[in-house]
PDB file of C-alpha atoms in Angstrom:
ATOM      1  CA  MET A   1      -9.676 -77.688 -75.674  1.00  0.00           C
ATOM      2  CA  ALA A   2      -9.632 -79.039 -79.218  1.00  0.00           C
ATOM      3  CA  MET A   3     -11.053 -77.137 -82.191  1.00  0.00           C
ATOM      4  CA  CYS A   4     -13.766 -79.010 -84.091  1.00  0.00           C
ATOM      5  CA  THR A   5     -12.638 -77.797 -87.532  1.00  0.00           C
ATOM      6  CA  ASN A   6      -9.070 -79.037 -86.903  1.00  0.00           C
ATOM      7  CA  LEU A   7     -10.347 -82.413 -85.716  1.00  0.00           C
ATOM      8  CA  LEU A   8     -12.626 -82.789 -88.738  1.00  0.00           C
ATOM      9  CA  GLN A   9      -9.671 -81.996 -91.016  1.00  0.00           C
ATOM     10  CA  GLY A  10      -7.773 -84.841 -89.375  1.00  0.00           C
ATOM     11  CA  GLN A  11      -4.979 -82.749 -87.858  1.00  0.00           C
ATOM     12  CA  ALA A  12      -2.805 -85.170 -85.906  1.00  0.00           C
ATOM     13  CA  SER A  13      -1.687 -82.506 -83.426  1.00  0.00           C
ATOM     14  CA  GLU A  14      -5.322 -81.761 -82.541  1.00  0.00           C
ATOM     15  CA  TRP A  15      -6.310 -85.420 -82.190  1.00  0.00           C
ATOM     16  CA  ALA A  16      -3.291 -85.871 -79.888  1.00  0.00           C
ATOM     17  CA  LEU A  17      -5.058 -83.576 -77.396  1.00  0.00           C
ATOM     18  CA  LEU A  18      -7.785 -86.201 -76.979  1.00  0.00           C
ATOM     19  CA  ARG A  19      -5.467 -89.076 -76.106  1.00  0.00           C
ATOM     20  CA  ARG A  20      -6.201 -90.725 -72.786  1.00  0.00           C
ATOM     21  CA  HIS A  21      -3.429 -91.855 -70.480  1.00  0.00           C
ATOM     22  CA  SER A  22      -3.789 -95.262 -68.842  1.00  0.00           C
ATOM     23  CA  SER A  23      -3.666 -93.641 -65.385  1.00  0.00           C
ATOM     24  CA  GLU A  24      -6.786 -91.530 -66.011  1.00  0.00           C
ATOM     25  CA  ASP A  25      -9.787 -93.245 -64.443  1.00  0.00           C
ATOM     26  CA  LEU A  26     -12.262 -90.515 -65.407  1.00  0.00           C
ATOM     27  CA  PHE A  27     -11.631 -88.711 -68.667  1.00  0.00           C
ATOM     28  CA  GLY A  28     -13.532 -86.168 -70.727  1.00  0.00           C
ATOM     29  CA  VAL A  29     -12.557 -84.038 -73.711  1.00  0.00           C
ATOM     30  CA  GLN A  30     -13.489 -80.450 -74.471  1.00  0.00           C
ATOM     31  CA  ILE A  31     -14.313 -79.382 -78.006  1.00  0.00           C
ATOM     32  CA  CYS A  32     -14.922 -75.929 -79.417  1.00  0.00           C
ATOM     33  CA  GLY A  33     -17.001 -75.115 -82.479  1.00  0.00           C
ATOM     34  CA  ALA A  34     -19.411 -72.500 -83.801  1.00  0.00           C
ATOM     35  CA  TYR A  35     -22.115 -74.548 -85.547  1.00  0.00           C
ATOM     36  CA  PRO A  36     -24.357 -77.492 -84.628  1.00  0.00           C
ATOM     37  CA  ASP A  37     -23.282 -79.642 -87.596  1.00  0.00           C
ATOM     38  CA  THR A  38     -19.534 -79.351 -86.937  1.00  0.00           C
ATOM     39  CA  VAL A  39     -19.856 -79.886 -83.180  1.00  0.00           C
ATOM     40  CA  THR A  40     -22.216 -82.863 -83.624  1.00  0.00           C
ATOM     41  CA  ARG A  41     -20.047 -84.530 -86.271  1.00  0.00           C
ATOM     42  CA  THR A  42     -16.979 -84.034 -84.082  1.00  0.00           C
ATOM     43  CA  ALA A  43     -18.760 -85.543 -81.066  1.00  0.00           C
ATOM     44  CA  GLU A  44     -19.767 -88.541 -83.212  1.00  0.00           C
ATOM     45  CA  LEU A  45     -16.177 -89.082 -84.318  1.00  0.00           C
ATOM     46  CA  ILE A  46     -14.873 -88.811 -80.754  1.00  0.00           C
ATOM     47  CA  ASP A  47     -17.516 -91.283 -79.601  1.00  0.00           C
ATOM     48  CA  GLN A  48     -16.334 -93.748 -82.268  1.00  0.00           C
ATOM     49  CA  GLU A  49     -12.563 -93.215 -82.075  1.00  0.00           C
ATOM     50  CA  CYS A  50     -11.770 -92.277 -78.452  1.00  0.00           C
ATOM     51  CA  THR A  51     -12.373 -93.754 -75.027  1.00  0.00           C
ATOM     52  CA  VAL A  52     -14.060 -90.923 -73.151  1.00  0.00           C
ATOM     53  CA  ASP A  53     -16.540 -90.650 -70.280  1.00  0.00           C
ATOM     54  CA  PHE A  54     -18.035 -87.326 -71.329  1.00  0.00           C
ATOM     55  CA  ILE A  55     -17.745 -84.634 -74.005  1.00  0.00           C
ATOM     56  CA  ASP A  56     -17.614 -80.984 -72.956  1.00  0.00           C
ATOM     57  CA  ILE A  57     -18.554 -78.144 -75.307  1.00  0.00           C
ATOM     58  CA  ASN A  58     -16.650 -74.908 -74.790  1.00  0.00           C
ATOM     59  CA  MET A  59     -18.898 -71.839 -74.780  1.00  0.00           C
ATOM     60  CA  GLY A  60     -16.628 -69.655 -72.680  1.00  0.00           C
ATOM     61  CA  CYS A  61     -13.222 -69.281 -74.340  1.00  0.00           C
ATOM     62  CA  PRO A  62     -12.438 -65.535 -74.474  1.00  0.00           C
ATOM     63  CA  ILE A  63      -9.546 -65.404 -76.945  1.00  0.00           C
ATOM     64  CA  ASP A  64     -10.076 -63.352 -80.088  1.00  0.00           C
ATOM     65  CA  ILE A  65      -9.172 -66.010 -82.660  1.00  0.00           C
ATOM     66  CA  VAL A  66     -11.903 -68.283 -81.246  1.00  0.00           C
ATOM     67  CA  VAL A  67     -14.538 -65.598 -80.627  1.00  0.00           C
ATOM     68  CA  ASN A  68     -14.083 -64.087 -84.092  1.00  0.00           C
ATOM     69  CA  LYS A  69     -15.033 -67.445 -85.618  1.00  0.00           C
ATOM     70  CA  GLY A  70     -18.302 -67.466 -83.661  1.00  0.00           C
ATOM     71  CA  ALA A  71     -17.163 -70.096 -81.152  1.00  0.00           C
ATOM     72  CA  GLY A  72     -16.291 -70.006 -77.434  1.00  0.00           C
ATOM     73  CA  SER A  73     -17.842 -67.139 -75.489  1.00  0.00           C
ATOM     74  CA  SER A  74     -19.250 -65.665 -78.716  1.00  0.00           C
ATOM     75  CA  LEU A  75     -22.011 -68.268 -78.348  1.00  0.00           C
ATOM     76  CA  LEU A  76     -23.165 -66.536 -75.135  1.00  0.00           C
ATOM     77  CA  THR A  77     -24.607 -63.827 -77.389  1.00  0.00           C
ATOM     78  CA  LYS A  78     -26.526 -66.432 -79.453  1.00  0.00           C
ATOM     79  CA  PRO A  79     -28.759 -68.523 -77.155  1.00  0.00           C
ATOM     80  CA  MET A  80     -30.609 -70.169 -80.047  1.00  0.00           C
ATOM     81  CA  ARG A  81     -27.274 -71.338 -81.473  1.00  0.00           C
ATOM     82  CA  MET A  82     -26.379 -72.667 -78.028  1.00  0.00           C
ATOM     83  CA  LYS A  83     -29.699 -74.520 -77.993  1.00  0.00           C
ATOM     84  CA  SER A  84     -29.121 -76.036 -81.444  1.00  0.00           C
ATOM     85  CA  ILE A  85     -25.601 -77.207 -80.581  1.00  0.00           C
ATOM     86  CA  ILE A  86     -26.526 -78.773 -77.226  1.00  0.00           C
ATOM     87  CA  GLU A  87     -29.729 -80.402 -78.529  1.00  0.00           C
ATOM     88  CA  ALA A  88     -28.069 -81.812 -81.654  1.00  0.00           C
ATOM     89  CA  THR A  89     -25.015 -83.141 -79.844  1.00  0.00           C
ATOM     90  CA  SER A  90     -26.828 -84.645 -76.851  1.00  0.00           C
ATOM     91  CA  GLY A  91     -29.329 -86.231 -79.231  1.00  0.00           C
ATOM     92  CA  THR A  92     -26.599 -87.839 -81.347  1.00  0.00           C
ATOM     93  CA  VAL A  93     -24.216 -89.435 -78.826  1.00  0.00           C
ATOM     94  CA  GLU A  94     -24.973 -91.504 -75.751  1.00  0.00           C
ATOM     95  CA  LYS A  95     -22.102 -90.058 -73.713  1.00  0.00           C
ATOM     96  CA  PRO A  96     -23.004 -87.235 -71.304  1.00  0.00           C
ATOM     97  CA  ILE A  97     -22.675 -83.788 -72.875  1.00  0.00           C
ATOM     98  CA  THR A  98     -21.444 -81.012 -70.605  1.00  0.00           C
ATOM     99  CA  VAL A  99     -20.996 -77.298 -71.264  1.00  0.00           C
ATOM    100  CA  LYS A 100     -18.424 -74.714 -70.091  1.00  0.00           C
ATOM    101  CA  VAL A 101     -19.603 -71.099 -69.988  1.00  0.00           C
ATOM    102  CA  ARG A 102     -18.762 -67.683 -68.578  1.00  0.00           C
ATOM    103  CA  THR A 103     -21.283 -65.445 -66.801  1.00  0.00           C
ATOM    104  CA  GLY A 104     -21.960 -63.555 -70.029  1.00  0.00           C
ATOM    105  CA  TYR A 105     -20.193 -61.817 -72.877  1.00  0.00           C
ATOM    106  CA  PHE A 106     -20.196 -58.228 -71.622  1.00  0.00           C
ATOM    107  CA  GLU A 107     -19.217 -56.997 -68.180  1.00  0.00           C
ATOM    108  CA  GLY A 108     -22.324 -56.231 -66.103  1.00  0.00           C
ATOM    109  CA  LYS A 109     -24.618 -58.176 -68.443  1.00  0.00           C
ATOM    110  CA  ASN A 110     -24.727 -61.661 -66.954  1.00  0.00           C
ATOM    111  CA  ARG A 111     -27.064 -64.020 -68.746  1.00  0.00           C
ATOM    112  CA  ILE A 112     -26.451 -67.605 -67.627  1.00  0.00           C
ATOM    113  CA  ASP A 113     -29.021 -67.311 -64.802  1.00  0.00           C
ATOM    114  CA  SER A 114     -31.696 -66.761 -67.471  1.00  0.00           C
ATOM    115  CA  LEU A 115     -30.481 -69.769 -69.501  1.00  0.00           C
ATOM    116  CA  ILE A 116     -29.656 -72.294 -66.759  1.00  0.00           C
ATOM    117  CA  VAL A 117     -33.036 -74.065 -66.831  1.00  0.00           C
ATOM    118  CA  ASP A 118     -32.971 -74.218 -70.633  1.00  0.00           C
ATOM    119  CA  ILE A 119     -29.432 -75.635 -70.716  1.00  0.00           C
ATOM    120  CA  GLY A 120     -30.758 -78.596 -68.726  1.00  0.00           C
ATOM    121  CA  LYS A 121     -33.808 -78.962 -70.968  1.00  0.00           C
ATOM    122  CA  TRP A 122     -31.644 -78.884 -74.094  1.00  0.00           C
ATOM    123  CA  GLY A 123     -29.879 -82.054 -72.952  1.00  0.00           C
ATOM    124  CA  ALA A 124     -26.727 -81.027 -71.082  1.00  0.00           C
ATOM    125  CA  SER A 125     -25.810 -83.216 -68.099  1.00  0.00           C
ATOM    126  CA  ALA A 126     -23.669 -80.564 -66.434  1.00  0.00           C
ATOM    127  CA  VAL A 127     -22.570 -76.961 -66.828  1.00  0.00           C
ATOM    128  CA  THR A 128     -19.394 -75.371 -65.483  1.00  0.00           C
ATOM    129  CA  ILE A 129     -19.695 -71.644 -64.870  1.00  0.00           C
ATOM    130  CA  HIS A 130     -16.534 -69.529 -64.833  1.00  0.00           C
ATOM    131  CA  GLY A 131     -17.491 -66.539 -62.691  1.00  0.00           C
ATOM    132  CA  ARG A 132     -16.204 -63.912 -65.130  1.00  0.00           C
ATOM    133  CA  SER A 133     -17.541 -62.351 -68.316  1.00  0.00           C
ATOM    134  CA  ARG A 134     -15.736 -62.620 -71.635  1.00  0.00           C
ATOM    135  CA  GLN A 135     -14.877 -58.928 -71.377  1.00  0.00           C
ATOM    136  CA  GLN A 136     -13.133 -59.534 -68.030  1.00  0.00           C
ATOM    137  CA  ARG A 137     -10.912 -62.287 -69.434  1.00  0.00           C
ATOM    138  CA  TYR A 138      -8.940 -63.106 -66.262  1.00  0.00           C
ATOM    139  CA  SER A 139      -9.090 -59.716 -64.535  1.00  0.00           C
ATOM    140  CA  LYS A 140     -10.848 -59.001 -61.208  1.00  0.00           C
ATOM    141  CA  LEU A 141     -12.107 -61.782 -58.966  1.00  0.00           C
ATOM    142  CA  ALA A 142     -14.585 -64.402 -60.116  1.00  0.00           C
ATOM    143  CA  ASP A 143     -18.181 -63.681 -59.048  1.00  0.00           C
ATOM    144  CA  TRP A 144     -19.041 -66.687 -56.905  1.00  0.00           C
ATOM    145  CA  ASP A 145     -22.289 -65.147 -55.618  1.00  0.00           C
ATOM    146  CA  TYR A 146     -23.538 -65.212 -59.197  1.00  0.00           C
ATOM    147  CA  ILE A 147     -22.386 -68.828 -59.615  1.00  0.00           C
ATOM    148  CA  TYR A 148     -24.346 -69.733 -56.456  1.00  0.00           C
ATOM    149  CA  GLN A 149     -27.414 -67.919 -57.812  1.00  0.00           C
ATOM    150  CA  CYS A 150     -27.260 -69.992 -61.006  1.00  0.00           C
ATOM    151  CA  ALA A 151     -26.727 -73.245 -59.085  1.00  0.00           C
ATOM    152  CA  ARG A 152     -29.822 -72.583 -56.975  1.00  0.00           C
ATOM    153  CA  LYS A 153     -31.940 -71.952 -60.092  1.00  0.00           C
ATOM    154  CA  SER A 154     -30.734 -75.025 -61.981  1.00  0.00           C
ATOM    155  CA  PRO A 155     -33.006 -78.047 -62.511  1.00  0.00           C
ATOM    156  CA  ASP A 156     -32.220 -81.246 -60.583  1.00  0.00           C
ATOM    157  CA  SER A 157     -31.156 -82.963 -63.799  1.00  0.00           C
ATOM    158  CA  LEU A 158     -28.322 -80.451 -64.383  1.00  0.00           C
ATOM    159  CA  GLN A 159     -25.162 -80.566 -62.322  1.00  0.00           C
ATOM    160  CA  VAL A 160     -23.543 -77.160 -61.794  1.00  0.00           C
ATOM    161  CA  LEU A 161     -19.812 -76.709 -61.221  1.00  0.00           C
ATOM    162  CA  GLY A 162     -18.212 -73.432 -60.183  1.00  0.00           C
ATOM    163  CA  ASN A 163     -14.912 -72.171 -61.567  1.00  0.00           C
ATOM    164  CA  GLY A 164     -12.648 -69.232 -60.783  1.00  0.00           C
ATOM    165  CA  ASP A 165      -9.727 -68.516 -58.433  1.00  0.00           C
ATOM    166  CA  VAL A 166      -9.811 -71.787 -56.439  1.00  0.00           C
ATOM    167  CA  PHE A 167      -6.266 -71.991 -55.064  1.00  0.00           C
ATOM    168  CA  SER A 168      -6.476 -73.889 -51.760  1.00  0.00           C
ATOM    169  CA  PHE A 169      -8.577 -76.392 -49.858  1.00  0.00           C
ATOM    170  CA  VAL A 170      -9.961 -73.389 -47.930  1.00  0.00           C
ATOM    171  CA  ASP A 171     -11.401 -71.931 -51.159  1.00  0.00           C
ATOM    172  CA  TRP A 172     -12.785 -75.337 -52.122  1.00  0.00           C
ATOM    173  CA  ASN A 173     -14.436 -75.896 -48.724  1.00  0.00           C
ATOM    174  CA  LYS A 174     -15.918 -72.401 -48.661  1.00  0.00           C
ATOM    175  CA  HIS A 175     -17.651 -72.759 -52.020  1.00  0.00           C
ATOM    176  CA  LYS A 176     -18.975 -76.220 -51.192  1.00  0.00           C
ATOM    177  CA  SER A 177     -20.347 -75.085 -47.824  1.00  0.00           C
ATOM    178  CA  ASP A 178     -21.668 -71.706 -49.054  1.00  0.00           C
ATOM    179  CA  CYS A 179     -23.673 -73.408 -51.801  1.00  0.00           C
ATOM    180  CA  PRO A 180     -24.597 -77.086 -51.244  1.00  0.00           C
ATOM    181  CA  GLU A 181     -26.368 -76.976 -54.626  1.00  0.00           C
ATOM    182  CA  LEU A 182     -22.957 -76.899 -56.340  1.00  0.00           C
ATOM    183  CA  SER A 183     -21.919 -80.353 -57.534  1.00  0.00           C
ATOM    184  CA  SER A 184     -18.236 -79.501 -57.452  1.00  0.00           C
ATOM    185  CA  CYS A 185     -15.616 -76.895 -58.324  1.00  0.00           C
ATOM    186  CA  MET A 186     -13.361 -76.824 -61.361  1.00  0.00           C
ATOM    187  CA  ILE A 187      -9.730 -75.860 -60.884  1.00  0.00           C
ATOM    188  CA  ALA A 188      -7.819 -74.303 -63.784  1.00  0.00           C
ATOM    189  CA  ARG A 189      -4.900 -71.906 -63.273  1.00  0.00           C
ATOM    190  CA  GLY A 190      -4.582 -73.048 -59.655  1.00  0.00           C
ATOM    191  CA  ALA A 191      -3.594 -76.503 -60.882  1.00  0.00           C
ATOM    192  CA  LEU A 192      -0.995 -75.047 -63.248  1.00  0.00           C
ATOM    193  CA  ILE A 193       0.598 -72.931 -60.520  1.00  0.00           C
ATOM    194  CA  LYS A 194       0.554 -75.653 -57.863  1.00  0.00           C
ATOM    195  CA  PRO A 195      -0.471 -79.078 -59.186  1.00  0.00           C
ATOM    196  CA  TRP A 196      -0.408 -80.506 -55.642  1.00  0.00           C
ATOM    197  CA  ILE A 197      -3.594 -78.527 -54.894  1.00  0.00           C
ATOM    198  CA  PHE A 198      -5.545 -81.770 -55.345  1.00  0.00           C
ATOM    199  CA  THR A 199      -3.492 -83.433 -52.607  1.00  0.00           C
ATOM    200  CA  GLU A 200      -4.162 -80.441 -50.367  1.00  0.00           C
ATOM    201  CA  ILE A 201      -7.929 -80.698 -50.970  1.00  0.00           C
ATOM    202  CA  LYS A 202      -7.985 -84.452 -50.460  1.00  0.00           C
ATOM    203  CA  GLU A 203      -5.895 -84.292 -47.280  1.00  0.00           C
ATOM    204  CA  GLN A 204      -7.325 -80.934 -46.073  1.00  0.00           C
ATOM    205  CA  ARG A 205      -3.941 -79.360 -45.394  1.00  0.00           C
ATOM    206  CA  HIS A 206      -1.582 -76.630 -46.564  1.00  0.00           C
ATOM    207  CA  TRP A 207       1.472 -78.416 -47.939  1.00  0.00           C
ATOM    208  CA  ASP A 208       4.724 -76.544 -47.350  1.00  0.00           C
ATOM    209  CA  ILE A 209       6.328 -78.326 -50.283  1.00  0.00           C
ATOM    210  CA  SER A 210      10.113 -78.040 -50.595  1.00  0.00           C
ATOM    211  CA  SER A 211      11.959 -76.844 -53.683  1.00  0.00           C
ATOM    212  CA  GLY A 212      13.393 -80.361 -54.059  1.00  0.00           C
ATOM    213  CA  GLU A 213       9.907 -81.898 -54.076  1.00  0.00           C
ATOM    214  CA  ARG A 214       8.816 -79.327 -56.647  1.00  0.00           C
ATOM    215  CA  LEU A 215      11.844 -80.152 -58.795  1.00  0.00           C
ATOM    216  CA  ASN A 216      10.883 -83.844 -58.632  1.00  0.00           C
ATOM    217  CA  ILE A 217       7.460 -82.949 -60.062  1.00  0.00           C
ATOM    218  CA  LEU A 218       9.196 -81.149 -62.938  1.00  0.00           C
ATOM    219  CA  LYS A 219      11.470 -84.186 -63.441  1.00  0.00           C
ATOM    220  CA  ASP A 220       8.410 -86.466 -63.691  1.00  0.00           C
ATOM    221  CA  TYR A 221       6.910 -84.078 -66.238  1.00  0.00           C
ATOM    222  CA  VAL A 222      10.080 -84.048 -68.333  1.00  0.00           C
ATOM    223  CA  ARG A 223      10.351 -87.843 -68.157  1.00  0.00           C
ATOM    224  CA  SER A 224       6.770 -88.158 -69.419  1.00  0.00           C
ATOM    225  CA  GLY A 225       7.465 -85.619 -72.162  1.00  0.00           C
ATOM    226  CA  LEU A 226      10.507 -87.507 -73.445  1.00  0.00           C
ATOM    227  CA  GLU A 227       8.573 -90.800 -73.342  1.00  0.00           C
ATOM    228  CA  HIS A 228       5.767 -89.171 -75.323  1.00  0.00           C
ATOM    229  CA  TRP A 229       7.694 -87.045 -77.861  1.00  0.00           C
ATOM    230  CA  GLY A 230      10.944 -89.000 -77.962  1.00  0.00           C
ATOM    231  CA  SER A 231      14.407 -88.199 -76.655  1.00  0.00           C
ATOM    232  CA  ASP A 232      15.854 -87.004 -79.979  1.00  0.00           C
ATOM    233  CA  THR A 233      16.532 -83.297 -80.513  1.00  0.00           C
ATOM    234  CA  LYS A 234      12.958 -82.600 -81.633  1.00  0.00           C
ATOM    235  CA  GLY A 235      11.484 -84.481 -78.662  1.00  0.00           C
ATOM    236  CA  VAL A 236      13.739 -82.644 -76.208  1.00  0.00           C
ATOM    237  CA  GLU A 237      12.843 -79.218 -77.632  1.00  0.00           C
ATOM    238  CA  THR A 238       9.107 -80.017 -77.743  1.00  0.00           C
ATOM    239  CA  THR A 239       9.266 -81.110 -74.098  1.00  0.00           C
ATOM    240  CA  ARG A 240      11.223 -77.944 -73.262  1.00  0.00           C
ATOM    241  CA  HIS A 241       8.629 -75.768 -74.998  1.00  0.00           C
ATOM    242  CA  PHE A 242       5.768 -77.164 -72.901  1.00  0.00           C
ATOM    243  CA  LEU A 243       7.881 -77.115 -69.741  1.00  0.00           C
ATOM    244  CA  LEU A 244       8.644 -73.412 -70.252  1.00  0.00           C
ATOM    245  CA  GLU A 245       4.966 -72.625 -70.829  1.00  0.00           C
ATOM    246  CA  TRP A 246       4.236 -74.363 -67.523  1.00  0.00           C
ATOM    247  CA  LEU A 247       7.057 -72.552 -65.681  1.00  0.00           C
ATOM    248  CA  SER A 248       5.449 -69.267 -66.761  1.00  0.00           C
ATOM    249  CA  TYR A 249       2.728 -70.207 -64.239  1.00  0.00           C
ATOM    250  CA  THR A 250       4.619 -72.036 -61.489  1.00  0.00           C
ATOM    251  CA  TYR A 251       6.763 -69.041 -60.526  1.00  0.00           C
ATOM    252  CA  ARG A 252       3.662 -67.442 -58.995  1.00  0.00           C
ATOM    253  CA  TYR A 253       3.569 -69.977 -56.166  1.00  0.00           C
ATOM    254  CA  VAL A 254       4.781 -68.613 -52.810  1.00  0.00           C
ATOM    255  CA  PRO A 255       5.907 -71.321 -50.342  1.00  0.00           C
ATOM    256  CA  VAL A 256       3.565 -71.714 -47.376  1.00  0.00           C
ATOM    257  CA  GLY A 257       6.478 -71.326 -44.949  1.00  0.00           C
ATOM    258  CA  LEU A 258       7.179 -67.808 -46.276  1.00  0.00           C
ATOM    259  CA  LEU A 259       3.619 -66.474 -46.190  1.00  0.00           C
ATOM    260  CA  ASP A 260       2.474 -63.946 -43.582  1.00  0.00           C
ATOM    261  CA  VAL A 261      -1.145 -64.807 -44.389  1.00  0.00           C
ATOM    262  CA  ILE A 262      -2.261 -68.330 -45.297  1.00  0.00           C
ATOM    263  CA  PRO A 263      -3.534 -69.359 -47.803  1.00  0.00           C
ATOM    264  CA  GLN A 264      -2.120 -67.502 -50.802  1.00  0.00           C
ATOM    265  CA  ARG A 265      -4.768 -65.995 -53.093  1.00  0.00           C
ATOM    266  CA  LEU A 266      -4.619 -66.453 -56.831  1.00  0.00           C
ATOM    267  CA  ASN A 267      -4.792 -62.722 -57.561  1.00  0.00           C
ATOM    268  CA  TRP A 268      -2.019 -61.695 -55.147  1.00  0.00           C
ATOM    269  CA  ARG A 269       1.011 -60.188 -56.791  1.00  0.00           C
ATOM    270  CA  PRO A 270       3.794 -61.269 -54.428  1.00  0.00           C
ATOM    271  CA  PRO A 271       6.852 -59.051 -53.948  1.00  0.00           C
ATOM    272  CA  SER A 272      10.244 -60.377 -55.013  1.00  0.00           C
ATOM    273  CA  TYR A 273      11.603 -62.592 -52.260  1.00  0.00           C
ATOM    274  CA  TYR A 274      14.500 -64.850 -51.426  1.00  0.00           C
ATOM    275  CA  GLY A 275      13.580 -68.494 -50.950  1.00  0.00           C
ATOM    276  CA  ARG A 276      14.895 -70.769 -48.237  1.00  0.00           C
ATOM    277  CA  ASP A 277      17.481 -72.111 -50.686  1.00  0.00           C
ATOM    278  CA  ASP A 278      18.873 -71.085 -54.067  1.00  0.00           C
ATOM    279  CA  LEU A 279      16.517 -73.370 -56.001  1.00  0.00           C
ATOM    280  CA  GLU A 280      13.426 -71.941 -54.275  1.00  0.00           C
ATOM    281  CA  THR A 281      14.655 -68.423 -55.137  1.00  0.00           C
ATOM    282  CA  LEU A 282      15.229 -69.435 -58.766  1.00  0.00           C
ATOM    283  CA  MET A 283      11.742 -70.989 -58.987  1.00  0.00           C
ATOM    284  CA  ALA A 284      10.208 -67.671 -57.845  1.00  0.00           C
ATOM    285  CA  SER A 285      11.758 -65.660 -60.668  1.00  0.00           C
ATOM    286  CA  ASP A 286       9.435 -64.041 -63.219  1.00  0.00           C
ATOM    287  CA  SER A 287      12.269 -63.898 -65.768  1.00  0.00           C
ATOM    288  CA  ALA A 288      12.061 -66.123 -68.839  1.00  0.00           C
ATOM    289  CA  ALA A 289      15.862 -66.405 -68.691  1.00  0.00           C
ATOM    290  CA  ASP A 290      15.547 -68.136 -65.309  1.00  0.00           C
ATOM    291  CA  TRP A 291      12.806 -70.454 -66.598  1.00  0.00           C
ATOM    292  CA  ILE A 292      15.238 -71.415 -69.376  1.00  0.00           C
ATOM    293  CA  ARG A 293      17.910 -72.079 -66.707  1.00  0.00           C
ATOM    294  CA  ILE A 294      15.545 -74.479 -64.923  1.00  0.00           C
ATOM    295  CA  SER A 295      14.847 -76.223 -68.243  1.00  0.00           C
ATOM    296  CA  GLU A 296      18.587 -76.616 -68.781  1.00  0.00           C
ATOM    297  CA  MET A 297      18.910 -78.347 -65.406  1.00  0.00           C
ATOM    298  CA  LEU A 298      16.487 -80.987 -66.696  1.00  0.00           C
ATOM    299  CA  LEU A 299      17.017 -81.090 -70.469  1.00  0.00           C
ATOM    300  CA  GLY A 300      20.520 -79.779 -71.139  1.00  0.00           C
ATOM    301  CA  LYS A 301      21.667 -76.592 -72.826  1.00  0.00           C
ATOM    302  CA  VAL A 302      19.301 -74.730 -75.129  1.00  0.00           C
ATOM    303  CA  PRO A 303      20.295 -74.248 -78.786  1.00  0.00           C
ATOM    304  CA  ASP A 304      22.154 -71.052 -79.671  1.00  0.00           C
ATOM    305  CA  SER A 305      19.948 -67.957 -80.113  1.00  0.00           C
ATOM    306  CA  PHE A 306      17.089 -69.694 -78.212  1.00  0.00           C
ATOM    307  CA  THR A 307      14.385 -67.348 -76.905  1.00  0.00           C
ATOM    308  CA  PHE A 308      11.058 -67.903 -75.170  1.00  0.00           C
ATOM    309  CA  ALA A 309       7.920 -65.805 -74.677  1.00  0.00           C
ATOM    310  CA  PRO A 310       4.818 -67.347 -73.041  1.00  0.00           C
ATOM    311  CA  LYS A 311       1.986 -68.074 -75.442  1.00  0.00           C
ATOM    312  CA  HIS A 312      -0.783 -68.080 -72.830  1.00  0.00           C
ATOM    313  CA  LYS A 313      -1.571 -64.705 -71.323  1.00  0.00           C
ATOM    314  CA  SER A 314      -3.707 -66.111 -68.485  1.00  0.00           C
ATOM    315  CA  ASN A 315      -0.436 -66.440 -66.563  1.00  0.00           C
ATOM    316  CA  ALA A 316      -0.407 -62.651 -66.109  1.00  0.00           C
ATOM    317  CA  TYR A 317      -2.052 -61.031 -63.111  1.00  0.00           C
ATOM    318  CA  ASP A 318      -4.710 -58.491 -63.915  1.00  0.00           C
ATOM    319  CA  ARG A 319      -4.590 -57.072 -67.415  1.00  0.00           C
ATOM    320  CA  ALA A 320      -8.137 -57.158 -68.751  1.00  0.00           C
ATOM    321  CA  GLU A 321      -7.034 -57.726 -72.324  1.00  0.00           C
ATOM    322  CA  ASN A 322      -5.334 -61.019 -71.465  1.00  0.00           C
ATOM    323  CA  GLY A 323      -6.809 -64.101 -73.104  1.00  0.00           C
TER     324      GLY A 323
END
């Protein structure tokens, strides 16, 4: 997600978020803004400067700094502003415009079902519905019955994608079979915790991945980071920063071979356990000190007085205030 105001100000770090890698055969960018003029101008710039297949407008982000500016899920309380943004943007660029929403702003006051037909009329090509309200943040389970209800009400011209707690090919298959009207499912935290989920869906299997195979994925990530940011001290520490943020999610994965019940659910809070080898045990630790140890295996010793605290609170389990 890139903020429209930062893009319009020419912030290099924000524009870097929109860079496409040569391996990406289908690529869209998500932008977040509060007003039709800023979102439309940003979409125009992206259309001119970037190689993208679609532009997604975020109307679901729950974090305070975004909501307080009138963007993200704040827009769910302002349907006429939603209308203006979608109409203006879809009328300005040729690329498909898609929208990401939550069920509503307040818990128990879902409103996307009453807007789903309009969202299609306003010019959106697709809408992704995260089955939680803004007030829920990441607590409780996503409401897939409500997502299905919206998908069944949507016009033929609007593709509907469901989002929330997909963590295995079993979850994926269930949602697709329960509601054929769904175009697809979006995977978010599940891909951070176990990025091989896409292999599992494609091959329809539970992959009992070894700690060595998981370490190889981290090595690939670090290699890409050093290629991207450079292998000088600054490049190493930038790569380490993003690696540590990622490790604050990956520790939640429980190896298939250790599960009593398969598949693991995203909201399970697993007990502390010993892995089948020392590395698997280390990878299961919820301690930032152990995440730093893993980073040192890949990037060398951290600087003196180095500390780390995760920035993204969606890695936590069930605290409603998490953003």
